[in-house]
Coordinates of C-alpha atoms and ligand atoms in Angstrom, one line a residue:
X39 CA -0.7 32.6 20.6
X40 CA -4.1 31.3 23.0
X41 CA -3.6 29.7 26.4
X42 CA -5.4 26.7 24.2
X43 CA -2.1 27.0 21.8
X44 CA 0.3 27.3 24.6
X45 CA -0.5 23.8 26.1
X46 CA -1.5 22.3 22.7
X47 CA 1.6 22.7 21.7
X48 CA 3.5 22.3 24.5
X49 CA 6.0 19.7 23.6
X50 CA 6.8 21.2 20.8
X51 CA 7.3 24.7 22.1
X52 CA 9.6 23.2 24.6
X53 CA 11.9 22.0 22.2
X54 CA 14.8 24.4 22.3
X55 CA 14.6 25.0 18.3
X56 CA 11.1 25.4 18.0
X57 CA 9.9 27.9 21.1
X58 CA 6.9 30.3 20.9
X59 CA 8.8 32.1 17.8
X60 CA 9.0 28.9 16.1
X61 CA 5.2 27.5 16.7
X62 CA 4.0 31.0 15.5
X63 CA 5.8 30.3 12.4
X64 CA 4.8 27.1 12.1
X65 CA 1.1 28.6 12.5
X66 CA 1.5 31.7 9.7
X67 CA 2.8 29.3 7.2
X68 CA 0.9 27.5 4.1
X69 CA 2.0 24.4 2.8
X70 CA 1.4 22.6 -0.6
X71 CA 1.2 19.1 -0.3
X72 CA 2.0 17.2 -3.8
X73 CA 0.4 13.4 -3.8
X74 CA -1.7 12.1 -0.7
X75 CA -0.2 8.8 -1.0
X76 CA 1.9 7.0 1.8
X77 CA 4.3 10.3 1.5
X78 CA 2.2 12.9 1.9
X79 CA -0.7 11.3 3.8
X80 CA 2.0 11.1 6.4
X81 CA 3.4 14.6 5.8
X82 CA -0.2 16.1 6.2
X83 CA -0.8 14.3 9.3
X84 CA 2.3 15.6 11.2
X85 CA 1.9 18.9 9.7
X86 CA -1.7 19.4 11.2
X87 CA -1.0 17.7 14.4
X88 CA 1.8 20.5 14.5
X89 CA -0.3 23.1 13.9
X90 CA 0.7 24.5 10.9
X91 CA -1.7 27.3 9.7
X92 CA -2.8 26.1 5.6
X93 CA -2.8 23.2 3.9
X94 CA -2.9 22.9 0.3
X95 CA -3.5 18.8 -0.5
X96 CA -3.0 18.3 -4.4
X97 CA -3.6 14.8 -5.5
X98 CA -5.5 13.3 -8.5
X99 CA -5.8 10.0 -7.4
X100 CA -8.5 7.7 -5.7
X101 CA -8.9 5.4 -2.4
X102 CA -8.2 1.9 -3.1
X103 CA -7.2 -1.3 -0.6
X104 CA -4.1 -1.8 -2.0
X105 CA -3.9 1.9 -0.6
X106 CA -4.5 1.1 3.0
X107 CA -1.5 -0.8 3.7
X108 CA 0.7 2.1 4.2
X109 CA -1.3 5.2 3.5
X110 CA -2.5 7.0 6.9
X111 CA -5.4 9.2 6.9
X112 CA -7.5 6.4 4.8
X113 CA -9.6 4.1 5.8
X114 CA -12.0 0.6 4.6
X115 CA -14.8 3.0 4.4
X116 CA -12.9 5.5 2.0
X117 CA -12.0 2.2 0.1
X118 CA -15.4 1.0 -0.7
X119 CA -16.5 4.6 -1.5
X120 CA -13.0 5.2 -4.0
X121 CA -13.5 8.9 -2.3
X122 CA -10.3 11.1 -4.0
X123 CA -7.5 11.1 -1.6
X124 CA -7.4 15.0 -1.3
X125 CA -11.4 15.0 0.0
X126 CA -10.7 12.2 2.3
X127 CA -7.3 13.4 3.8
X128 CA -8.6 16.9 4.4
X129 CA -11.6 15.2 5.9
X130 CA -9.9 13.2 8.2
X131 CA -7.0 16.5 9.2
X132 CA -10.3 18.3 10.1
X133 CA -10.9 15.8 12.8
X134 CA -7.6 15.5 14.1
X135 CA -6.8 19.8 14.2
X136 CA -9.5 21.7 13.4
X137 CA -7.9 25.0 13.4
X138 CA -6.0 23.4 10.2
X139 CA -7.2 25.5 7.0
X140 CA -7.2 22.3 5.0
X141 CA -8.0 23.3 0.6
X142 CA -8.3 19.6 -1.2
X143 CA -7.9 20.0 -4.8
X144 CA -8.8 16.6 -6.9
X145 CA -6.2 17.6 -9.6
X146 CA -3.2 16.7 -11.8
X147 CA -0.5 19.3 -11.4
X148 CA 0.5 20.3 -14.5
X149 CA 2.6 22.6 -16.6
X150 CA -0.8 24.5 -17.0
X151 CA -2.3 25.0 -13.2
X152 CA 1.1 24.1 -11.3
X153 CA 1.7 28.1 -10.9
X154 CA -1.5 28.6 -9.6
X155 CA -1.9 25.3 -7.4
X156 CA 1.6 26.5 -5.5
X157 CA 1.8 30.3 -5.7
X158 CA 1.2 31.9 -1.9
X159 CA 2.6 28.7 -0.8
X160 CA 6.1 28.8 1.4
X161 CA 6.9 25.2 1.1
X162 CA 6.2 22.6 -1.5
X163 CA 6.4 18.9 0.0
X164 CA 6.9 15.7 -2.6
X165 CA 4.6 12.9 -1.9
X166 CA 4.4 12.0 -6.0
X167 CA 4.9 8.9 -7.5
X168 CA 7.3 10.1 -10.4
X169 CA 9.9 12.3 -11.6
X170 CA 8.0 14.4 -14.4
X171 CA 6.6 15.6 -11.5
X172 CA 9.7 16.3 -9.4
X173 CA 10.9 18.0 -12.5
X174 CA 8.4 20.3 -13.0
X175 CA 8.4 21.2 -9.1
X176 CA 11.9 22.0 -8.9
X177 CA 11.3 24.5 -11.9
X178 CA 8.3 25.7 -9.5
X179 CA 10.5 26.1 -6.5
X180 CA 13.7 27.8 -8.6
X181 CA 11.3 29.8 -10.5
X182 CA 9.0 31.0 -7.7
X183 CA 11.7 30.6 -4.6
X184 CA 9.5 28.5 -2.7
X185 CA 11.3 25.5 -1.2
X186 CA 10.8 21.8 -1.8
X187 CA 11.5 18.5 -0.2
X188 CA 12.1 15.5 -2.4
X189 CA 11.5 12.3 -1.3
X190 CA 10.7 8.8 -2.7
X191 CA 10.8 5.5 -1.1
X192 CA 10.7 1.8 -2.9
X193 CA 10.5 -1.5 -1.7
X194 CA 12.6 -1.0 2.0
X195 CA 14.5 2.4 0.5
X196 CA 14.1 5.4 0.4
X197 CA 16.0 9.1 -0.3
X198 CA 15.1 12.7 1.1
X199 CA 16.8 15.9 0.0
X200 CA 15.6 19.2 0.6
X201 CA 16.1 22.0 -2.2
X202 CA 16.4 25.6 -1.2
X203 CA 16.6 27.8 -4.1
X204 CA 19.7 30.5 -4.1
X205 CA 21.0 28.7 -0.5
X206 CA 21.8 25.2 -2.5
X207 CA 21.8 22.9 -5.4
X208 CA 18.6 22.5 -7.2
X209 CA 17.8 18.8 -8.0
X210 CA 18.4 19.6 -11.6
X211 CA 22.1 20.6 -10.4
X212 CA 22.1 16.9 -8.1
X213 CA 20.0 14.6 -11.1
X214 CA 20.8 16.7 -14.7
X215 CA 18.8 14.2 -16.1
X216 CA 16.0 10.9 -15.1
X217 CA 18.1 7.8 -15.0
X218 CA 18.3 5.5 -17.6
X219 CA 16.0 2.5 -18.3
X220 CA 13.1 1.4 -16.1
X221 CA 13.7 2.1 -12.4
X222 CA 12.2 0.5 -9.5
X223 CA 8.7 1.1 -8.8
X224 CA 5.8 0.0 -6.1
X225 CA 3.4 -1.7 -8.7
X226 CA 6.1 -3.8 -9.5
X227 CA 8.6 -3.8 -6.6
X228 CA 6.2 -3.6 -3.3
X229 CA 6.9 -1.0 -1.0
X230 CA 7.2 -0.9 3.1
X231 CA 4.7 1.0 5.1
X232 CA 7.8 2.0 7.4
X233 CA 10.0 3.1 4.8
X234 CA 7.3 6.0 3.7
X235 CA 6.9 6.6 7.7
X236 CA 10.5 7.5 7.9
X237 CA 11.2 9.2 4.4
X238 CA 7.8 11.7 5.3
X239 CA 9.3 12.2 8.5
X240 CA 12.4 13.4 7.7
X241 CA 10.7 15.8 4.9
X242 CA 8.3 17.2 7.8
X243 CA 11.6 17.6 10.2
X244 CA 13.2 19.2 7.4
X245 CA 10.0 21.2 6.6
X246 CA 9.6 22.4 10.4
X247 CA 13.7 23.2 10.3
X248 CA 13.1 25.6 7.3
X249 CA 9.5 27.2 8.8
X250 CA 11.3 28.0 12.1
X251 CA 14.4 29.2 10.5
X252 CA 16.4 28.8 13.5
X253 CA 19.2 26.7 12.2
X254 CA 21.8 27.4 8.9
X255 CA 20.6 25.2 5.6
X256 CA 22.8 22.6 4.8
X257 CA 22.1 21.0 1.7
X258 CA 22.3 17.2 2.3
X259 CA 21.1 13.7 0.6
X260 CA 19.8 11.1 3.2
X261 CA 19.3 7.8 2.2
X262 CA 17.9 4.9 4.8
X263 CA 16.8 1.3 4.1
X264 CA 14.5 0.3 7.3
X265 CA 15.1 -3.5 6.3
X266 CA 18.9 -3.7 6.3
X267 CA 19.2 -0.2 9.2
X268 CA 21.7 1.3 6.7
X269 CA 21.6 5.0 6.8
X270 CA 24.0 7.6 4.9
X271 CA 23.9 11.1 4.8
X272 CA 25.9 12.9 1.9
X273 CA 25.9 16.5 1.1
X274 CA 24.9 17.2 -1.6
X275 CA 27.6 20.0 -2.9
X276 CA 27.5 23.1 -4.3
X277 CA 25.4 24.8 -6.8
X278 CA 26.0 24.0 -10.8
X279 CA 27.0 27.3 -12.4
X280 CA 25.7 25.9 -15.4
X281 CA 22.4 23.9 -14.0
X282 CA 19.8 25.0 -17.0
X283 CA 17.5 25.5 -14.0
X284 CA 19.0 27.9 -11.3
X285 CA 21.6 28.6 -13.5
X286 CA 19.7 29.8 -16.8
X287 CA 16.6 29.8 -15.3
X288 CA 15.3 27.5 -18.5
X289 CA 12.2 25.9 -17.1
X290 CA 11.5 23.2 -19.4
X291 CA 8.5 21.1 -17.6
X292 CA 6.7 23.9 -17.2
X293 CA 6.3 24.3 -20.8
X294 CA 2.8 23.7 -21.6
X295 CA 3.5 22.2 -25.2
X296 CA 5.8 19.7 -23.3
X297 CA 4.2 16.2 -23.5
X298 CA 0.7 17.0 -23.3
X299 CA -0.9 13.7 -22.4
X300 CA -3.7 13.7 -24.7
X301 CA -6.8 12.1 -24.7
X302 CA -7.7 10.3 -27.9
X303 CA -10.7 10.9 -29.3
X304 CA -13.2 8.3 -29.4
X305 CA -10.9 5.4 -28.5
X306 CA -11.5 5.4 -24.4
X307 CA -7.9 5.9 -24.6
X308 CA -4.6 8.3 -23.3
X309 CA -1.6 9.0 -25.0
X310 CA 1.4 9.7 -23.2
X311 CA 4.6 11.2 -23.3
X312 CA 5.6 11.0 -19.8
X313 CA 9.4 10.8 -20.0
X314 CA 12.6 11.8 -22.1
X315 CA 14.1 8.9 -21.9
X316 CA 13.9 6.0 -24.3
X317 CA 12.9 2.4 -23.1
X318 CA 13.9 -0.8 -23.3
X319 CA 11.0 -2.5 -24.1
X320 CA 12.0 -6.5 -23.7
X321 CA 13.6 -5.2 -20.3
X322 CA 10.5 -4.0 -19.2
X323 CA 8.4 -6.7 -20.6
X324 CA 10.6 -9.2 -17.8
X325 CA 9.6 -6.8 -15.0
X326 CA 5.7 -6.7 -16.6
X327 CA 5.3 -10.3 -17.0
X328 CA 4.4 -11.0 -13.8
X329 CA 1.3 -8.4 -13.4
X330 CA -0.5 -9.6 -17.3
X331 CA -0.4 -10.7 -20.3
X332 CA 2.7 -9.1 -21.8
X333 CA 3.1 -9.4 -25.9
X334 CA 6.5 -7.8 -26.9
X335 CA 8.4 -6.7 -30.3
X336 CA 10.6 -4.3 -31.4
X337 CA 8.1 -1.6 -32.4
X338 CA 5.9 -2.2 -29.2
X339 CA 4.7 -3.7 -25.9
X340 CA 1.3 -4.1 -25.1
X341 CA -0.1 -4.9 -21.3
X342 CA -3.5 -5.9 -20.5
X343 CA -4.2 -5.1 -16.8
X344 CA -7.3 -5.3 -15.1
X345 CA -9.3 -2.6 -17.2
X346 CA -6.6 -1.3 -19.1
X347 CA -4.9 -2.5 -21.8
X348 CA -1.3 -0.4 -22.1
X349 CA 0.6 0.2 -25.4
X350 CA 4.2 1.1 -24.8
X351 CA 6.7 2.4 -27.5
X352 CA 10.5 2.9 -27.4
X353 CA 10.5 6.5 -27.5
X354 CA 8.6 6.7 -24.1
X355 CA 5.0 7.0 -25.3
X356 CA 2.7 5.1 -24.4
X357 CA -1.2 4.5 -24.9
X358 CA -3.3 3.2 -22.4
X359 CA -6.9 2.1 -23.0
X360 CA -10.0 1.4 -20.6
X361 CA -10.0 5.3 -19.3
X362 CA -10.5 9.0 -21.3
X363 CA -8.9 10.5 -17.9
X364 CA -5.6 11.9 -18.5
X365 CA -4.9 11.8 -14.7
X366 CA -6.1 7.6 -14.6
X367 CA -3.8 6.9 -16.9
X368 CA -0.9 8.8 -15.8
X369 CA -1.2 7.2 -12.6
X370 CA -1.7 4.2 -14.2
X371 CA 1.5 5.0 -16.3
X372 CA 3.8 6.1 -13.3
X373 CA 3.4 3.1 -10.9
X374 CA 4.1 0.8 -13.7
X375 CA 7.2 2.2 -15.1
X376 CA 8.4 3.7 -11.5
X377 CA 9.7 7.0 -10.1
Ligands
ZN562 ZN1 20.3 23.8 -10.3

């Protein structure tokens, strides 16, 4: 370590389970960062101000204001020029720690680059906006034994459990399956800038915790409302013995022929198949209502909003038109129907 490391990091050397062992760690280690929204615009922040070596920012998505409310790194300027998240976020980390290896990659993790995007990586941090996602990173982490952190937050909520492969449960083991039905989401719900503040800081406290190594892992589920000041911490049990994931090692959203979104030929449009689970589509035509103009029947539900006009169908799928960009209208897709 430099006598400009020593006093840069002097707070946090001082803290009795960091030390110099610790902030070395914390130095040597690369992290991937999934989604440079309010999550893990946060988590990249903290993570360069402590000095950790690499940064790996993943994120397919552009600047907008509705961003700027809760999202750090981002600012007007980065609005007006819709500059991709990952450029502007590894941008801005540059300014704040320069010693920060920053690699911004203006993707969509997939079945087919998600290996590649995380491999060499010893921590995998959630900032996504849905749980295909989640899914295929927890078959990531098992299959490759890198650790994640799950988090999400919604309206004043928010949940954050880490996932150490072999040590604990995987989130397969925790969530077998995506809930039922549509589920709360930030398009449609709203969302708190301090709620994301406190879920990413408890991810980056647990991601500092693993780095250092210091401490035994103890598999827990926090959950934390900022509006109400509840706070529970569960733990969250033992392995499943028959998980398909960390028990038969059966990685299913890494399958490339799962649900490839495709892009339709010649009709601007995206089909996709972003979940397993059926909806309800009158249900979700209440909770849509308010955003466009909703038409509803049994066989379909059609949105228009702003430049897209969205086609949902009971079985999951759904078509939206206005963009031939797989990851625009997956984004498009997940802050409607929610993480
Ligand atoms: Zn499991």
């Amino acid at each position: 370590m430099t006598p400009d490391d020593t006093e840069r990091y002097s707070r946090q050397i001082l803290f009795p389970g960091i030390g110099e062992a610790g902030q070395a760690r914390i130095r040597n280690a690369t992290i991937a960062i999934v989604g440079c929204g309010a999550l893990g615009s946060f988590q990249a922040e903290a993570l360069a101000r402590a000095g950790v070596g690499r940064l790996r920012l993943i994120d397919r998505d552009y600047v907008d204001y509705t961003n700027l409310q809760r999202q750090w790194l981002y600012d007007e300027t980065d609005a007006r020029n819709e500059s991709p998240k990952a450029i502007a976020a590894a941008r801005r980390l540059q300014q704040i720690n320069r010693h920060v290896l920053t690699e911004p990659l203006v993707t969509d993790l997939s079945p087919s680059n998600a290996e590649e995007l995380i491999a060499q990586s010893d921590l995998i941090l959630d900032g996504t906006d849905n749980l295909e996602t989640r899914y295929l990173l927890n078959d990531l982490s098992v299959k490759l034994n890198i650790p994640w952190i799950y988090g999400a937050a919604v309206g004043s909520y928010g949940v954050v459990m880490p996932v150490v492969p072999e040590r604990g449960p995987c989130f397969t083991c925790v969530y077998p399956e995506p809930p039922a039905g549509v589920q709360p989401a930030c398009d449609v719900n709203g969302v708190l800038a301090p709620i994301t503040a406190a879920v990413a800081s408890f991810q980056v406290a647990a991601a500092l915790r693993l780095l250092v190594g210091s401490e035994p892992f103890v598999s827990t589920i926090q959950t934390l409302d900022v509006w109400t000041g509840a706070f529970r911490q569960v733990n969250a049990g033992p392995r499943d013995p028959s998980c398909r994931v960390c028990g038969a090692r059966q990685f299913d959203y890494l399958d490339e022929r799962r649900r490839v979104p495709v892009s339709l030929c010649g009709r601007n449009a995206v089909q996709l198949h972003e979940h397993t689970r059926s909806l309800n589509l009158h249900e979700l035509a209440d909770r849509l209502r308010p955003l466009g103009d909703v038409r509803v029947n049994e066989f379909a539900l059609r949105l228009s909003l702003e430049k897209y006009q969205l086609t949902f169908f009971p079985d999951g799928r759904a078509i939206v038109k206005g963009t031939t960009d797989v990851g625009v209208a997956r984004g498009v897709y997940a802050r409607l129907i929610g993480a």
